[in-house]
mmCIF file of C-alpha atoms and ligand atoms in Angstrom:
data_model
loop_
_atom_site.group_PDB
_atom_site.id
_atom_site.type_symbol
_atom_site.label_atom_id
_atom_site.label_comp_id
_atom_site.label_asym_id
_atom_site.label_seq_id
_atom_site.Cartn_x
_atom_site.Cartn_y
_atom_site.Cartn_z
ATOM 1 C CA ASP A 59 5.656 17.350 29.939
ATOM 2 C CA ARG A 60 3.458 15.395 27.418
ATOM 3 C CA GLY A 61 0.018 14.654 26.161
ATOM 4 C CA SER A 62 -1.953 11.919 24.475
ATOM 5 C CA VAL A 63 -5.413 12.151 23.052
ATOM 6 C CA GLN A 64 -7.805 9.717 20.961
ATOM 7 C CA ASN A 65 -8.794 10.814 17.700
ATOM 8 C CA THR A 66 -12.191 9.523 16.275
ATOM 9 C CA PRO A 67 -13.017 9.400 12.409
ATOM 10 C CA LYS A 68 -16.139 10.400 11.007
ATOM 11 C CA SER A 69 -17.978 8.280 8.401
ATOM 12 C CA TYR A 70 -15.774 7.477 5.319
ATOM 13 C CA ASP A 71 -12.885 8.804 7.414
ATOM 14 C CA VAL A 72 -13.758 12.295 5.976
ATOM 15 C CA GLU A 73 -12.116 14.003 9.189
ATOM 16 C CA TYR A 74 -10.661 13.013 12.502
ATOM 17 C CA LEU A 75 -11.976 14.846 15.699
ATOM 18 C CA MET A 76 -10.564 14.956 19.265
ATOM 19 C CA PRO A 77 -11.880 16.409 22.497
ATOM 20 C CA VAL A 78 -10.517 19.478 23.683
ATOM 21 C CA SER A 79 -11.071 21.387 26.854
ATOM 22 C CA ILE A 80 -11.244 25.246 26.967
ATOM 23 C CA GLY A 81 -11.863 27.824 29.603
ATOM 24 C CA THR A 82 -12.831 27.772 33.488
ATOM 25 C CA PRO A 83 -14.802 25.771 34.328
ATOM 26 C CA SER A 84 -13.763 23.685 31.194
ATOM 27 C CA GLN A 85 -15.886 23.617 28.047
ATOM 28 C CA GLN A 86 -15.362 20.396 26.024
ATOM 29 C CA LEU A 87 -15.406 20.695 22.189
ATOM 30 C CA ASN A 88 -14.613 18.131 19.457
ATOM 31 C CA LEU A 89 -12.106 19.806 17.181
ATOM 32 C CA ASP A 90 -10.291 18.652 14.064
ATOM 33 C CA LEU A 91 -6.531 18.729 14.179
ATOM 34 C CA ASP A 92 -5.336 20.237 10.963
ATOM 35 C CA THR A 93 -1.559 20.264 10.267
ATOM 36 C CA GLY A 94 -2.480 22.153 7.052
ATOM 37 C CA SER A 95 -3.328 25.352 8.805
ATOM 38 C CA SER A 96 -2.395 27.457 11.951
ATOM 39 C CA ASP A 97 -5.533 28.816 13.457
ATOM 40 C CA LEU A 98 -7.012 27.308 16.626
ATOM 41 C CA TRP A 99 -10.767 28.512 15.883
ATOM 42 C CA VAL A 100 -13.846 27.359 17.520
ATOM 43 C CA PHE A 101 -17.842 27.504 17.150
ATOM 44 C CA SER A 102 -18.839 30.083 19.674
ATOM 45 C CA THR A 103 -21.892 31.912 21.225
ATOM 46 C CA LEU A 104 -21.073 35.082 19.094
ATOM 47 C CA LEU A 105 -22.324 33.198 15.936
ATOM 48 C CA LYS A 106 -25.756 34.112 14.510
ATOM 49 C CA GLU A 107 -28.092 31.138 15.182
ATOM 50 C CA SER A 108 -28.534 30.354 11.518
ATOM 51 C CA MET A 109 -24.908 29.446 11.199
ATOM 52 C CA VAL A 110 -25.065 26.817 13.962
ATOM 53 C CA ASN A 111 -26.391 23.356 13.502
ATOM 54 C CA GLY A 112 -25.873 21.161 16.539
ATOM 55 C CA GLN A 113 -22.248 22.288 17.114
ATOM 56 C CA THR A 114 -21.094 22.738 20.862
ATOM 57 C CA LEU A 115 -20.275 26.503 21.358
ATOM 58 C CA TYR A 116 -17.419 28.162 23.303
ATOM 59 C CA ASP A 117 -18.888 30.764 25.473
ATOM 60 C CA PRO A 118 -16.021 33.129 26.655
ATOM 61 C CA ASN A 119 -18.422 34.983 29.013
ATOM 62 C CA ALA A 120 -18.785 31.709 30.952
ATOM 63 C CA SER A 121 -15.022 31.261 31.249
ATOM 64 C CA THR A 122 -13.386 33.214 34.233
ATOM 65 C CA THR A 123 -10.069 32.872 32.580
ATOM 66 C CA ALA A 124 -11.007 34.259 29.133
ATOM 67 C CA ASP A 125 -9.541 37.515 28.141
ATOM 68 C CA LYS A 126 -10.657 39.233 25.057
ATOM 69 C CA MET A 127 -7.825 40.585 22.838
ATOM 70 C CA GLU A 128 -9.461 43.910 22.132
ATOM 71 C CA GLY A 129 -8.922 44.992 18.406
ATOM 72 C CA TYR A 130 -7.918 41.458 17.162
ATOM 73 C CA THR A 131 -9.585 39.686 14.348
ATOM 74 C CA TRP A 132 -9.057 36.712 12.329
ATOM 75 C CA LYS A 133 -10.393 35.318 9.090
ATOM 76 C CA ILE A 134 -9.346 32.048 7.167
ATOM 77 C CA THR A 135 -10.092 30.503 3.822
ATOM 78 C CA TYR A 136 -9.146 26.847 3.160
ATOM 79 C CA GLY A 137 -8.258 25.110 -0.037
ATOM 80 C CA ASP A 138 -11.762 23.793 -0.216
ATOM 81 C CA GLN A 139 -13.140 27.402 -0.153
ATOM 82 C CA SER A 140 -14.743 26.780 3.108
ATOM 83 C CA TYR A 141 -14.081 29.894 5.448
ATOM 84 C CA SER A 142 -14.576 31.369 8.991
ATOM 85 C CA SER A 143 -13.856 34.479 10.871
ATOM 86 C CA GLY A 144 -14.312 36.276 14.303
ATOM 87 C CA ASP A 145 -12.541 37.715 17.492
ATOM 88 C CA VAL A 146 -9.827 36.450 19.533
ATOM 89 C CA TYR A 147 -9.614 35.460 23.063
ATOM 90 C CA ILE A 148 -6.889 34.306 25.253
ATOM 91 C CA ASP A 149 -7.963 31.180 27.507
ATOM 92 C CA THR A 150 -6.646 27.962 28.906
ATOM 93 C CA VAL A 151 -6.836 24.971 26.406
ATOM 94 C CA THR A 152 -6.092 21.290 27.312
ATOM 95 C CA ILE A 153 -5.589 18.537 24.818
ATOM 96 C CA GLY A 154 -4.990 15.033 26.347
ATOM 97 C CA ASP A 155 -3.790 16.322 29.644
ATOM 98 C CA LEU A 156 -1.478 18.833 28.033
ATOM 99 C CA THR A 157 -2.499 22.392 29.109
ATOM 100 C CA VAL A 158 -1.517 25.678 27.522
ATOM 101 C CA SER A 159 -2.789 28.472 29.932
ATOM 102 C CA THR A 160 -2.599 31.378 27.568
ATOM 103 C CA GLN A 161 -3.636 29.957 24.085
ATOM 104 C CA ALA A 162 -5.203 32.221 21.556
ATOM 105 C CA VAL A 163 -8.572 30.883 21.112
ATOM 106 C CA GLU A 164 -10.204 32.244 17.997
ATOM 107 C CA ALA A 165 -14.173 32.584 18.574
ATOM 108 C CA ALA A 166 -16.236 32.317 15.392
ATOM 109 C CA LYS A 167 -18.658 35.186 14.451
ATOM 110 C CA GLU A 168 -19.011 33.694 11.031
ATOM 111 C CA VAL A 169 -18.549 30.369 9.471
ATOM 112 C CA SER A 170 -19.386 29.191 5.715
ATOM 113 C CA GLU A 171 -22.186 26.697 5.010
ATOM 114 C CA GLU A 172 -19.718 23.736 4.874
ATOM 115 C CA PHE A 173 -18.747 24.204 8.488
ATOM 116 C CA THR A 174 -22.553 24.860 9.643
ATOM 117 C CA ALA A 175 -23.705 21.513 7.767
ATOM 118 C CA ASP A 176 -20.842 19.593 9.627
ATOM 119 C CA SER A 177 -22.599 19.209 13.000
ATOM 120 C CA ASP A 178 -20.036 17.171 14.733
ATOM 121 C CA ASN A 179 -17.151 19.527 14.184
ATOM 122 C CA ASP A 180 -16.789 22.313 16.692
ATOM 123 C CA GLY A 181 -13.722 23.958 15.065
ATOM 124 C CA LEU A 182 -10.062 23.433 13.987
ATOM 125 C CA VAL A 183 -6.621 23.139 16.049
ATOM 126 C CA GLY A 184 -4.085 24.321 13.369
ATOM 127 C CA LEU A 185 -0.792 22.670 13.898
ATOM 128 C CA GLY A 186 0.928 23.989 10.819
ATOM 129 C CA PHE A 187 3.493 26.712 11.508
ATOM 130 C CA GLY A 188 2.490 30.069 13.282
ATOM 131 C CA ILE A 189 3.728 32.228 10.573
ATOM 132 C CA ILE A 190 0.379 31.574 8.520
ATOM 133 C CA ASN A 191 -1.797 32.307 11.593
ATOM 134 C CA THR A 192 -4.559 34.767 10.347
ATOM 135 C CA ALA A 193 -4.904 36.893 13.504
ATOM 136 C CA LYS A 194 -4.534 40.452 13.185
ATOM 137 C CA PRO A 195 -2.899 43.013 14.048
ATOM 138 C CA TYR A 196 -0.366 40.346 15.253
ATOM 139 C CA LYS A 197 -0.334 36.733 14.452
ATOM 140 C CA GLN A 198 -0.853 34.167 17.196
ATOM 141 C CA LYS A 199 1.186 31.097 17.943
ATOM 142 C CA THR A 200 -0.242 27.531 17.555
ATOM 143 C CA PHE A 201 -1.207 25.481 20.532
ATOM 144 C CA PHE A 202 1.834 23.347 19.787
ATOM 145 C CA GLU A 203 4.336 26.241 19.523
ATOM 146 C CA LYS A 204 3.023 27.457 23.089
ATOM 147 C CA ALA A 205 3.256 23.760 24.495
ATOM 148 C CA MET A 206 6.601 22.911 22.901
ATOM 149 C CA PRO A 207 9.207 24.634 25.320
ATOM 150 C CA GLY A 208 7.654 22.323 28.211
ATOM 151 C CA LEU A 209 7.543 19.206 26.348
ATOM 152 C CA ASP A 210 9.923 16.103 26.805
ATOM 153 C CA SER A 211 10.607 16.166 23.106
ATOM 154 C CA PRO A 212 9.649 18.796 20.661
ATOM 155 C CA VAL A 213 7.325 16.593 18.569
ATOM 156 C CA PHE A 214 3.791 15.526 18.100
ATOM 157 C CA THR A 215 2.726 12.295 16.468
ATOM 158 C CA ALA A 216 -0.269 11.353 14.274
ATOM 159 C CA ASP A 217 -1.552 7.879 14.296
ATOM 160 C CA LEU A 218 -4.740 7.948 12.065
ATOM 161 C CA LYS A 219 -6.660 4.581 11.419
ATOM 162 C CA ALA A 220 -9.080 3.465 8.815
ATOM 163 C CA GLY A 221 -12.606 3.331 10.385
ATOM 164 C CA ALA A 222 -11.159 3.110 14.020
ATOM 165 C CA PRO A 223 -9.844 5.478 16.676
ATOM 166 C CA GLY A 224 -6.375 6.490 16.637
ATOM 167 C CA ARG A 225 -4.209 8.811 18.659
ATOM 168 C CA TYR A 226 -2.334 11.996 18.644
ATOM 169 C CA ASN A 227 0.526 12.306 21.010
ATOM 170 C CA PHE A 228 2.379 15.387 22.124
ATOM 171 C CA GLY A 229 6.023 15.592 23.396
ATOM 172 C CA TYR A 230 7.096 11.917 22.955
ATOM 173 C CA ILE A 231 7.327 8.963 20.509
ATOM 174 C CA ASP A 232 5.271 5.887 21.456
ATOM 175 C CA ASP A 233 7.690 3.114 20.082
ATOM 176 C CA GLY A 234 4.729 0.645 20.472
ATOM 177 C CA ALA A 235 2.736 2.485 17.925
ATOM 178 C CA TYR A 236 4.828 1.729 14.870
ATOM 179 C CA SER A 237 6.789 -1.263 13.232
ATOM 180 C CA GLY A 238 10.225 -1.029 11.708
ATOM 181 C CA ASN A 239 12.351 2.204 11.800
ATOM 182 C CA ILE A 240 11.178 5.766 11.552
ATOM 183 C CA THR A 241 12.461 7.590 8.342
ATOM 184 C CA TYR A 242 13.153 11.260 8.886
ATOM 185 C CA VAL A 243 12.953 13.963 5.960
ATOM 186 C CA PRO A 244 13.574 17.505 6.082
ATOM 187 C CA VAL A 245 10.631 20.022 6.215
ATOM 188 C CA ASN A 246 10.619 23.198 4.660
ATOM 189 C CA SER A 247 8.275 25.491 6.658
ATOM 190 C CA THR A 248 8.724 28.828 4.631
ATOM 191 C CA ASP A 249 4.886 28.591 3.645
ATOM 192 C CA GLY A 250 3.944 27.486 7.163
ATOM 193 C CA PHE A 251 3.117 24.000 5.918
ATOM 194 C CA TRP A 252 4.779 20.550 6.712
ATOM 195 C CA ARG A 253 6.288 20.487 3.399
ATOM 196 C CA TRP A 254 8.736 17.672 2.282
ATOM 197 C CA VAL A 255 9.995 15.795 -0.711
ATOM 198 C CA SER A 256 9.099 12.205 -1.589
ATOM 199 C CA PRO A 257 11.593 10.463 -3.835
ATOM 200 C CA GLY A 258 9.028 8.570 -5.741
ATOM 201 C CA PHE A 259 6.365 5.981 -5.862
ATOM 202 C CA GLN A 260 5.326 2.419 -6.933
ATOM 203 C CA VAL A 261 2.055 1.022 -8.042
ATOM 204 C CA GLY A 262 1.472 -2.538 -6.827
ATOM 205 C CA SER A 263 3.644 -4.842 -5.091
ATOM 206 C CA THR A 264 5.179 -5.835 -8.407
ATOM 207 C CA GLY A 265 5.386 -2.685 -9.909
ATOM 208 C CA SER A 266 8.792 -0.761 -10.675
ATOM 209 C CA PHE A 267 9.776 2.241 -8.420
ATOM 210 C CA ASN A 268 9.460 5.532 -10.195
ATOM 211 C CA SER A 269 12.037 7.958 -9.030
ATOM 212 C CA THR A 270 10.419 11.136 -9.373
ATOM 213 C CA ARG A 271 10.579 13.907 -6.579
ATOM 214 C CA ILE A 272 7.073 14.794 -5.253
ATOM 215 C CA HIS A 273 7.030 17.985 -3.296
ATOM 216 C CA GLY A 274 4.044 18.005 -1.027
ATOM 217 C CA ILE A 275 2.459 18.650 2.611
ATOM 218 C CA ALA A 276 1.533 16.446 5.282
ATOM 219 C CA ASP A 277 -2.057 17.720 5.878
ATOM 220 C CA THR A 278 -4.202 15.669 8.661
ATOM 221 C CA GLY A 279 -7.156 18.328 7.635
ATOM 222 C CA THR A 280 -7.320 16.940 4.093
ATOM 223 C CA THR A 281 -9.394 13.866 3.376
ATOM 224 C CA LEU A 282 -7.921 12.552 0.256
ATOM 225 C CA LEU A 283 -4.568 11.984 -1.375
ATOM 226 C CA LEU A 284 -3.856 14.596 -4.020
ATOM 227 C CA LEU A 285 -1.045 13.719 -6.131
ATOM 228 C CA PRO A 286 0.508 15.114 -9.392
ATOM 229 C CA ASP A 287 -1.378 14.020 -12.630
ATOM 230 C CA GLY A 288 1.458 11.822 -14.016
ATOM 231 C CA VAL A 289 1.301 9.682 -10.651
ATOM 232 C CA CYS A 290 -2.559 9.502 -10.868
ATOM 233 C CA GLU A 291 -2.558 8.370 -14.466
ATOM 234 C CA ALA A 292 0.169 5.614 -13.498
ATOM 235 C CA PHE A 293 -2.024 4.414 -10.706
ATOM 236 C CA TYR A 294 -5.439 4.504 -12.442
ATOM 237 C CA SER A 295 -3.960 2.951 -15.633
ATOM 238 C CA GLN A 296 -3.748 -0.300 -13.556
ATOM 239 C CA ILE A 297 -7.564 -0.265 -12.669
ATOM 240 C CA ALA A 298 -9.559 -1.840 -15.476
ATOM 241 C CA SER A 299 -12.750 0.021 -14.821
ATOM 242 C CA ALA A 300 -11.087 3.308 -13.892
ATOM 243 C CA GLU A 301 -11.775 6.618 -15.665
ATOM 244 C CA TYR A 302 -11.695 10.435 -15.243
ATOM 245 C CA GLU A 303 -15.152 11.600 -14.767
ATOM 246 C CA PRO A 304 -15.486 15.545 -14.986
ATOM 247 C CA SER A 305 -19.042 15.432 -13.853
ATOM 248 C CA GLN A 306 -17.872 13.605 -10.852
ATOM 249 C CA GLY A 307 -15.024 15.971 -10.289
ATOM 250 C CA GLY A 308 -12.349 13.070 -10.638
ATOM 251 C CA TYR A 309 -11.178 9.594 -11.099
ATOM 252 C CA THR A 310 -13.884 6.772 -10.447
ATOM 253 C CA PHE A 311 -13.965 3.123 -11.058
ATOM 254 C CA GLU A 312 -16.561 0.186 -10.485
ATOM 255 C CA CYS A 313 -16.674 -0.413 -6.675
ATOM 256 C CA ASP A 314 -16.352 -3.992 -7.123
ATOM 257 C CA ASP A 315 -13.262 -3.683 -9.295
ATOM 258 C CA SER A 316 -10.865 -6.186 -7.830
ATOM 259 C CA THR A 317 -7.882 -4.912 -9.478
ATOM 260 C CA ILE A 318 -7.209 -1.875 -7.153
ATOM 261 C CA PRO A 319 -3.419 -2.065 -6.511
ATOM 262 C CA ASP A 320 -1.592 -0.888 -3.222
ATOM 263 C CA PHE A 321 0.165 2.352 -3.669
ATOM 264 C CA TYR A 322 3.667 2.885 -2.194
ATOM 265 C CA PHE A 323 5.297 6.177 -1.553
ATOM 266 C CA GLY A 324 9.014 6.698 -0.950
ATOM 267 C CA THR A 325 10.034 8.609 2.084
ATOM 268 C CA GLY A 326 13.862 8.121 2.029
ATOM 269 C CA ASN A 327 16.640 5.716 2.474
ATOM 270 C CA GLY A 328 15.007 3.207 0.330
ATOM 271 C CA GLN A 329 12.064 3.103 2.809
ATOM 272 C CA MET A 330 8.339 3.180 1.371
ATOM 273 C CA ILE A 331 4.908 3.488 2.942
ATOM 274 C CA ARG A 332 2.345 0.975 1.682
ATOM 275 C CA ILE A 333 -1.235 2.420 1.252
ATOM 276 C CA PRO A 334 -3.559 -0.662 0.856
ATOM 277 C CA GLY A 335 -5.740 -0.520 -2.161
ATOM 278 C CA SER A 336 -8.886 -0.799 0.039
ATOM 279 C CA TYR A 337 -7.856 2.857 1.514
ATOM 280 C CA LEU A 338 -7.947 4.201 -2.281
ATOM 281 C CA SER A 339 -11.564 3.502 -2.827
ATOM 282 C CA TYR A 340 -13.113 6.418 -1.044
ATOM 283 C CA SER A 341 -17.112 6.299 -1.318
ATOM 284 C CA LYS A 342 -19.870 5.634 -3.882
ATOM 285 C CA THR A 343 -20.059 8.459 -6.371
ATOM 286 C CA ASP A 344 -24.003 8.589 -5.780
ATOM 287 C CA THR A 345 -26.363 6.424 -3.578
ATOM 288 C CA GLY A 346 -26.980 3.360 -5.420
ATOM 289 C CA SER A 347 -24.175 3.927 -7.980
ATOM 290 C CA SER A 348 -21.807 0.938 -8.906
ATOM 291 C CA ARG A 349 -18.933 3.468 -9.262
ATOM 292 C CA CYS A 350 -16.795 4.723 -6.401
ATOM 293 C CA PHE A 351 -14.878 7.932 -6.173
ATOM 294 C CA GLY A 352 -10.952 7.485 -5.941
ATOM 295 C CA GLY A 353 -9.074 8.169 -2.730
ATOM 296 C CA MET A 354 -6.212 9.367 -5.014
ATOM 297 C CA GLN A 355 -7.077 12.565 -7.038
ATOM 298 C CA SER A 356 -5.061 15.180 -9.018
ATOM 299 C CA ASP A 357 -3.402 17.963 -7.267
ATOM 300 C CA SER A 358 -3.714 20.160 -10.319
ATOM 301 C CA GLY A 359 -6.477 22.297 -8.781
ATOM 302 C CA VAL A 360 -4.312 23.032 -5.663
ATOM 303 C CA GLY A 361 -0.832 23.410 -7.078
ATOM 304 C CA PHE A 362 1.145 21.175 -4.810
ATOM 305 C CA THR A 363 0.652 17.612 -3.520
ATOM 306 C CA ILE A 364 -1.337 17.010 -0.479
ATOM 307 C CA TRP A 365 -0.701 13.833 1.576
ATOM 308 C CA GLY A 366 -4.244 13.845 3.243
ATOM 309 C CA ASP A 367 -5.709 11.193 5.571
ATOM 310 C CA ILE A 368 -5.740 8.537 2.980
ATOM 311 C CA ALA A 369 -2.010 8.506 3.104
ATOM 312 C CA LEU A 370 -1.452 9.486 6.753
ATOM 313 C CA LYS A 371 -3.708 6.540 8.116
ATOM 314 C CA ALA A 372 -1.237 3.945 6.316
ATOM 315 C CA ALA A 373 1.610 5.404 8.659
ATOM 316 C CA PHE A 374 2.737 6.692 12.012
ATOM 317 C CA VAL A 375 3.886 10.267 11.647
ATOM 318 C CA VAL A 376 6.160 12.191 13.549
ATOM 319 C CA PHE A 377 5.721 16.254 13.241
ATOM 320 C CA ASP A 378 9.066 17.314 14.565
ATOM 321 C CA GLN A 379 8.883 20.991 14.798
ATOM 322 C CA GLY A 380 11.983 21.175 17.020
ATOM 323 C CA ASN A 381 14.226 19.816 14.412
ATOM 324 C CA GLU A 382 11.998 20.964 11.281
ATOM 325 C CA GLN A 383 11.609 17.165 10.073
ATOM 326 C CA LEU A 384 9.005 14.655 9.450
ATOM 327 C CA GLY A 385 9.161 11.090 10.512
ATOM 328 C CA TRP A 386 7.444 8.274 8.549
ATOM 329 C CA ALA A 387 7.023 4.548 9.796
ATOM 330 C CA GLU A 388 4.846 1.767 8.793
ATOM 331 C CA LYS A 389 2.563 0.271 11.612
HETATM 332 C C1 LIG B 222 -11.573 23.006 6.853
HETATM 333 C C2 LIG B 222 -10.418 22.502 5.939
HETATM 334 C C3 LIG B 222 -9.082 22.146 6.477
HETATM 335 C C4 LIG B 222 -8.381 21.595 5.181
HETATM 336 C C5 LIG B 222 -7.064 21.231 5.202
HETATM 337 N N1 LIG B 222 -6.017 22.097 5.625
HETATM 338 N N2 LIG B 222 -9.284 21.999 4.302
HETATM 339 C C6 LIG B 222 -9.050 21.565 2.851
HETATM 340 N N3 LIG B 222 -10.433 22.455 4.805
#
């Protein structure tokens, strides 16, 4: 079996949403596929109205295939301190023509203000590893873990684009979606993340390669590229107007600064992925400001590197759960 679904970026590529059908008759919600967490949770009719602001709500009572898991609850807090919690149902879930008939659907009873404010986002599909699912008394499998045994190949792929729709594929690799070769690197899933080691980086097409192992996670649910301080300093030292602005919470530079270099990260076997300089200017710091917030920021607040959407949209990425490896290709 296999599946394929289009993803669509919100403004500034802050997140990528995909249509997901839940229940019978099907209820379509727009969800954020997040490889940095492992709960499938949705806005639901269990929420107080004050927590809802335009989102589509999953109504388990309107689904003939929904079964409440009595006594089960879930609660998740993300790296950006946003959170949600609620009850657990089993229901049928379809993503891109791929159906899991007994998926744990975590129905929200409470969401933090960040989620309430994000009216286009109806919830998340966590495609990290199930060991960090938050359901109690027993953790639940991710959508991919439930689908994997029936797939042609135990992989899903992420093709995120800058300012344009891309695609998530399940169970196969579309050889037309990338150029050159796919370089595979081992994944350590002990912490439930797609954690891998990059051999190093290079700033600019004429810069030298810095062989320094960078331990980090591939996270479709994080917008920016969060790297060690030394790497950020090497990058921003090449941008004339760049400076670290604590009041803005990170590195900024003049939006019209023409010296923003490309950033390359190693994946292995000498292969590198090139992130165009244009991807590394995220947004104006404030309306009317001449300064822009960098797409690359320090990972010091998090404690490990996060290869978020800024990096992922420069590549075709294979999440190979069957072999616990990540594949990286240019496109
Ligand atoms: C809601 C959400 C998801 C993620 C990445 N895993 N963050 C940082 N916030």
